[in-house]
């Protein structure tokens, strides 16, 4: 089978399109013929050797896939050959076939296409875990989403609206903000042309901001933290801007606010049944049109480096998908 191969730590441009043996389903596994594989920012870090997960060589990027089950291993009873499915596999999605754990594989309705299905797993699961399990949201509260036009940011906007929150989308261009508005954002804020700290203080008013969803990091984190009201919650999702911020903890003391980490990967391992139930709910919402699972662009497998460049340049509005 064809695969994008990472045989040493490298830049995306150095990845190779080559051949690997077809996978075989072991006990508790299914082999999936991949129709769409979704890329994420961490895929770039993974091939560079800068991510916390360091797969054995050779491996392929792309952690979430959609496709058709080609074979099932011993002990698999709830999935069968021909089922349309999505699966969270960690890595190895940028190839024609993969052996995936059946426990992490979920059927998808015929009304949900493969491209949109591949993009729902990580971003919506992360955003749902962040907002539902970590943020303790109350209808009418104000949710600020940093990096709002990216995949995870878009998921937070849509899920925030489903939860009855007032959503403030923060992004670096007016084009991105208009995209956010189309997907439900109530208030738009351009932090490339305006001061984030002062802008969010005005938006929050005397009460302040209730929840900040932060997948960006860097200098944006402290500015957003300063906008929180009493008992506000800062959700630490990731650090797409690069630097990991150093937070003056007196801010948490003075505001009696919380800084809450959101690590969906750990949650997924610790509470697999709850995580699977969340994914099944997300898949159905996407099939029902309640979630857009917007696809920014699709690329053939041979242009994986170009697809990853779209992510690294922060051009993507929604998901970037590979077609093996």
Coordinates of C-alpha atoms in Angstrom, one line a residue:
X1 CA 0.0 0.0 0.0
X2 CA 1.0 3.6 -0.5
X3 CA 2.0 5.6 2.6
X4 CA 3.6 8.9 3.6
X5 CA 6.7 7.6 5.5
X6 CA 8.6 9.4 8.3
X7 CA 11.7 7.3 8.9
X8 CA 13.6 10.0 10.9
X9 CA 12.8 13.3 12.6
X10 CA 12.4 15.8 9.8
X11 CA 10.5 18.7 8.3
X12 CA 7.2 18.0 6.5
X13 CA 8.9 18.7 3.1
X14 CA 11.2 15.7 3.8
X15 CA 8.5 13.1 4.2
X16 CA 8.5 10.4 1.5
X17 CA 5.7 8.8 -0.4
X18 CA 6.5 5.0 -0.5
X19 CA 5.2 1.5 -0.1
X20 CA 4.5 -0.5 3.0
X21 CA 3.1 -3.9 3.6
X22 CA -0.7 -4.1 3.9
X23 CA -1.8 -4.3 7.6
X24 CA -3.4 -7.4 9.2
X25 CA -6.1 -7.1 11.8
X26 CA -5.0 -8.5 15.2
X27 CA -7.3 -9.4 18.1
X28 CA -9.7 -6.5 18.8
X29 CA -8.7 -4.7 15.6
X30 CA -10.2 -3.8 12.3
X31 CA -8.4 -3.0 9.0
X32 CA -9.8 0.2 7.5
X33 CA -9.5 1.2 3.9
X34 CA -8.9 4.9 4.4
X35 CA -11.1 7.4 2.4
X36 CA -10.1 10.5 4.2
X37 CA -7.4 11.4 6.9
X38 CA -7.5 14.6 8.8
X39 CA -4.3 16.5 9.7
X40 CA -3.8 18.6 12.8
X41 CA -1.1 21.0 14.0
X42 CA 0.5 18.4 16.2
X43 CA 1.2 16.2 13.2
X44 CA 3.9 18.8 12.2
X45 CA 5.4 18.6 15.7
X46 CA 5.3 14.8 15.6
X47 CA 7.3 14.4 12.5
X48 CA 9.8 16.9 13.8
X49 CA 10.2 14.9 17.1
X50 CA 8.8 17.8 19.1
X51 CA 5.6 16.2 20.3
X52 CA 5.0 14.2 23.5
X53 CA 4.1 11.2 21.4
X54 CA 7.1 9.8 19.5
X55 CA 6.1 6.8 17.4
X56 CA 8.5 4.1 16.3
X57 CA 9.9 4.6 12.8
X58 CA 8.7 4.3 10.2
X59 CA 5.3 6.0 10.8
X60 CA 2.9 8.2 9.0
X61 CA 1.2 11.4 10.2
X62 CA -2.6 11.9 10.6
X63 CA -4.4 10.7 13.7
X64 CA -8.0 10.6 12.6
X65 CA -9.4 8.7 9.7
X66 CA -12.7 7.8 8.0
X67 CA -13.2 4.8 5.7
X68 CA -14.6 1.4 5.2
X69 CA -13.8 -1.8 7.2
X70 CA -12.0 -4.3 5.1
X71 CA -11.4 -7.0 7.6
X72 CA -12.0 -7.7 11.3
X73 CA -9.8 -9.4 13.9
X74 CA -10.6 -11.9 16.6
X75 CA -13.0 -10.8 19.2
X76 CA -14.6 -8.0 17.2
X77 CA -18.4 -8.4 17.3
X78 CA -19.9 -4.9 16.9
X79 CA -18.3 -4.0 13.6
X80 CA -18.2 -5.9 10.3
X81 CA -16.7 -5.7 6.8
X82 CA -18.3 -2.9 4.8
X83 CA -19.1 -0.7 7.7
X84 CA -18.5 3.1 7.2
X85 CA -16.5 4.2 10.2
X86 CA -14.3 6.9 11.8
X87 CA -11.4 6.0 14.1
X88 CA -8.9 7.8 16.3
X89 CA -5.5 6.1 15.7
X90 CA -2.9 8.5 17.1
X91 CA -0.8 8.4 13.9
X92 CA -0.4 6.4 10.6
X93 CA -3.5 7.9 8.9
X94 CA -1.6 9.2 5.9
X95 CA -1.7 5.8 4.1
X96 CA -4.1 3.7 2.2
X97 CA -5.0 1.2 5.0
X98 CA -4.5 0.9 8.7
X99 CA -5.2 -1.6 11.5
X100 CA -7.2 0.3 14.1
X101 CA -8.5 -0.6 17.6
X102 CA -12.2 -1.6 17.3
X103 CA -12.8 0.1 20.7
X104 CA -11.8 3.5 19.2
X105 CA -13.8 3.0 16.0
X106 CA -17.3 4.3 15.5
X107 CA -19.8 3.7 12.8
X108 CA -21.0 6.8 10.8
X109 CA -24.4 7.4 9.1
X110 CA -24.6 7.2 5.3
X111 CA -25.6 10.9 5.4
X112 CA -22.1 12.0 6.7
X113 CA -19.4 12.1 4.0
X114 CA -15.9 10.8 4.7
X115 CA -14.2 14.2 4.6
X116 CA -16.4 15.8 7.2
X117 CA -16.4 12.6 9.3
X118 CA -12.6 12.4 9.4
X119 CA -12.5 15.9 10.8
X120 CA -14.9 15.5 13.8
X121 CA -12.9 13.2 16.1
X122 CA -10.1 15.3 17.7
X123 CA -11.4 18.9 17.3
X124 CA -15.0 18.3 18.4
X125 CA -14.0 15.7 21.0
X126 CA -11.5 18.1 22.5
X127 CA -13.9 21.0 22.4
X128 CA -16.8 19.0 23.9
X129 CA -14.5 17.6 26.6
X130 CA -13.3 21.1 27.3
X131 CA -16.7 22.8 27.5
X132 CA -18.8 20.0 28.9
X133 CA -16.4 18.3 31.3
X134 CA -14.0 21.0 32.3
X135 CA -15.7 24.4 31.9
X136 CA -18.9 23.9 33.9
X137 CA -20.8 26.2 31.5
X138 CA -24.1 27.9 32.3
X139 CA -26.4 29.2 29.5
X140 CA -25.9 32.8 28.9
X141 CA -22.3 32.9 30.0
X142 CA -19.6 34.5 27.8
X143 CA -17.2 32.2 26.0
X144 CA -14.1 33.7 24.4
X145 CA -12.5 31.5 21.7
X146 CA -8.9 32.3 20.7
X147 CA -7.7 31.1 17.3
X148 CA -11.4 30.9 16.5
X149 CA -11.1 30.2 12.8
X150 CA -8.9 27.0 13.2
X151 CA -10.4 23.6 13.5
X152 CA -10.6 23.4 17.3
X153 CA -11.7 27.0 17.6
X154 CA -14.5 26.5 15.1
X155 CA -15.6 23.4 17.1
X156 CA -15.7 25.5 20.2
X157 CA -17.8 28.1 18.6
X158 CA -20.4 25.6 17.3
X159 CA -20.6 23.6 20.5
X160 CA -20.7 26.8 22.6
X161 CA -23.7 27.9 20.7
X162 CA -25.4 24.5 21.2
X163 CA -24.8 25.0 24.9
X164 CA -26.4 28.4 24.9
X165 CA -23.3 30.5 25.4
X166 CA -22.5 34.0 24.2
X167 CA -19.5 33.4 21.9
X168 CA -16.7 35.9 21.2
X169 CA -14.5 34.8 18.3
X170 CA -11.0 36.1 18.3
X171 CA -8.8 35.7 15.2
X172 CA -6.1 37.5 13.3
X173 CA -7.9 38.7 10.2
X174 CA -11.3 40.1 9.2
X175 CA -11.7 37.2 6.7
X176 CA -11.3 34.7 9.4
X177 CA -13.7 36.5 11.7
X178 CA -16.4 36.6 9.0
X179 CA -16.0 32.9 8.7
X180 CA -16.5 32.6 12.4
X181 CA -19.7 34.7 12.2
X182 CA -21.1 32.4 9.5
X183 CA -20.6 29.5 12.0
X184 CA -22.5 31.2 14.9
X185 CA -20.1 33.6 16.7
X186 CA -21.9 36.5 18.4
X187 CA -19.0 39.0 18.7
X188 CA -15.9 39.3 16.6
X189 CA -12.5 40.5 17.7
X190 CA -9.4 41.0 15.5
X191 CA -6.4 40.7 17.8
X192 CA -4.0 41.5 15.0
X193 CA -5.2 45.1 14.8
X194 CA -6.6 45.6 18.4
X195 CA -5.2 45.0 21.9
X196 CA -6.6 41.8 23.2
X197 CA -6.5 42.6 26.9
X198 CA -8.3 45.9 26.5
X199 CA -10.7 44.6 23.9
X200 CA -11.9 41.7 26.1
X201 CA -12.2 43.9 29.1
X202 CA -14.7 46.1 27.2
X203 CA -16.6 43.0 25.9
X204 CA -16.7 41.5 29.4
X205 CA -17.9 44.7 31.0
X206 CA -18.2 44.8 34.8
X207 CA -18.9 41.1 35.1
X208 CA -15.9 40.0 33.0
X209 CA -15.4 37.0 30.7
X210 CA -16.7 33.7 32.1
X211 CA -14.7 31.2 30.0
X212 CA -11.7 31.4 27.7
X213 CA -10.9 28.6 25.3
X214 CA -7.2 28.9 24.4
X215 CA -5.5 26.7 21.8
X216 CA -3.0 29.4 21.0
X217 CA -0.8 30.1 24.0
X218 CA 2.0 32.7 23.8
X219 CA 1.3 36.3 24.8
X220 CA -2.5 35.8 24.1
X221 CA -3.0 33.6 27.2
X222 CA -2.1 36.2 29.9
X223 CA -4.1 38.9 28.1
X224 CA -7.1 36.7 28.0
X225 CA -6.7 35.6 31.6
X226 CA -6.7 39.2 32.7
X227 CA -10.2 39.6 31.1
X228 CA -11.7 36.9 33.3
X229 CA -14.3 37.8 35.8
X230 CA -14.8 36.4 39.3
X231 CA -14.5 32.6 39.2
X232 CA -13.8 32.6 35.5
X233 CA -12.2 29.6 33.8
X234 CA -9.3 29.6 31.4
X235 CA -9.2 26.4 29.4
X236 CA -5.6 25.5 28.3
X237 CA -6.0 23.6 25.0
X238 CA -2.6 24.0 23.3
X239 CA 0.1 26.3 22.1
X240 CA -0.3 26.8 18.4
X241 CA 1.6 30.1 18.4
X242 CA 4.7 28.2 19.7
X243 CA 5.7 29.6 23.2
X244 CA 4.3 28.1 26.3
X245 CA 3.2 31.0 28.5
X246 CA 4.4 31.7 32.0
X247 CA 1.4 32.9 34.0
X248 CA 1.7 35.2 37.1
X249 CA -0.3 33.2 39.6
X250 CA -1.4 36.2 41.5
X251 CA -3.9 36.8 38.7
X252 CA -5.6 33.5 39.6
X253 CA -5.6 34.5 43.3
X254 CA -7.0 38.0 42.8
X255 CA -9.8 36.9 40.5
X256 CA -10.5 33.7 42.3
X257 CA -10.4 32.2 38.8
X258 CA -9.4 28.7 37.5
X259 CA -6.7 27.6 35.0
X260 CA -7.9 24.3 33.8
X261 CA -5.9 21.9 31.6
X262 CA -7.7 20.1 28.8
X263 CA -5.9 16.9 27.6
X264 CA -8.3 14.9 25.5
X265 CA -5.8 12.2 24.8
X266 CA -5.4 11.5 28.5
X267 CA -9.1 11.6 29.0
X268 CA -9.7 9.3 26.1
X269 CA -7.4 6.7 27.7
X270 CA -8.6 7.1 31.3
X271 CA -12.3 7.1 30.4
X272 CA -12.7 5.3 27.1
X273 CA -16.4 4.6 27.5
X274 CA -17.3 8.2 28.1
X275 CA -15.0 9.3 25.3
X276 CA -16.6 6.9 22.9
X277 CA -20.1 8.1 23.9
X278 CA -19.0 11.7 23.3
X279 CA -17.7 10.7 19.8
X280 CA -21.0 8.9 18.9
X281 CA -22.9 12.0 20.0
X282 CA -20.6 14.3 17.9
X283 CA -21.0 12.0 14.8
X284 CA -24.8 12.1 15.1
X285 CA -24.8 15.9 15.5
X286 CA -22.6 16.3 12.4
X287 CA -24.9 14.0 10.4
X288 CA -27.9 16.0 11.6
X289 CA -26.3 19.3 10.4
X290 CA -25.8 20.7 14.0
X291 CA -22.0 20.7 13.5
X292 CA -20.4 21.9 10.2
X293 CA -17.2 19.9 10.5
X294 CA -16.0 22.4 7.9
X295 CA -13.3 21.3 5.5
X296 CA -10.8 24.0 4.5
X297 CA -9.1 22.0 1.8
X298 CA -8.3 18.5 0.5
X299 CA -5.0 17.2 -0.8
X300 CA -3.9 13.9 -2.4
X301 CA -1.5 11.8 -0.4
X302 CA 1.5 12.9 -2.5
X303 CA 0.9 16.6 -1.4
X304 CA 1.0 15.9 2.3
X305 CA 3.8 18.4 2.8
X306 CA 1.7 21.1 1.1
X307 CA -1.2 20.3 3.3
X308 CA 0.9 20.6 6.4
X309 CA 2.2 23.9 5.2
X310 CA -1.3 25.3 5.2
X311 CA -1.5 24.3 8.9
X312 CA 1.9 25.7 9.9
X313 CA 1.1 29.0 8.2
X314 CA -2.2 29.2 10.1
X315 CA -4.1 29.7 6.9
X316 CA -6.6 26.9 7.6
X317 CA -10.2 27.7 8.5
X318 CA -11.6 24.3 9.5
X319 CA -10.0 21.0 8.7
X320 CA -7.2 20.0 6.2
X321 CA -7.9 16.5 4.7
X322 CA -5.8 14.0 2.9
X323 CA -7.2 11.6 0.3
X324 CA -5.2 8.3 0.2

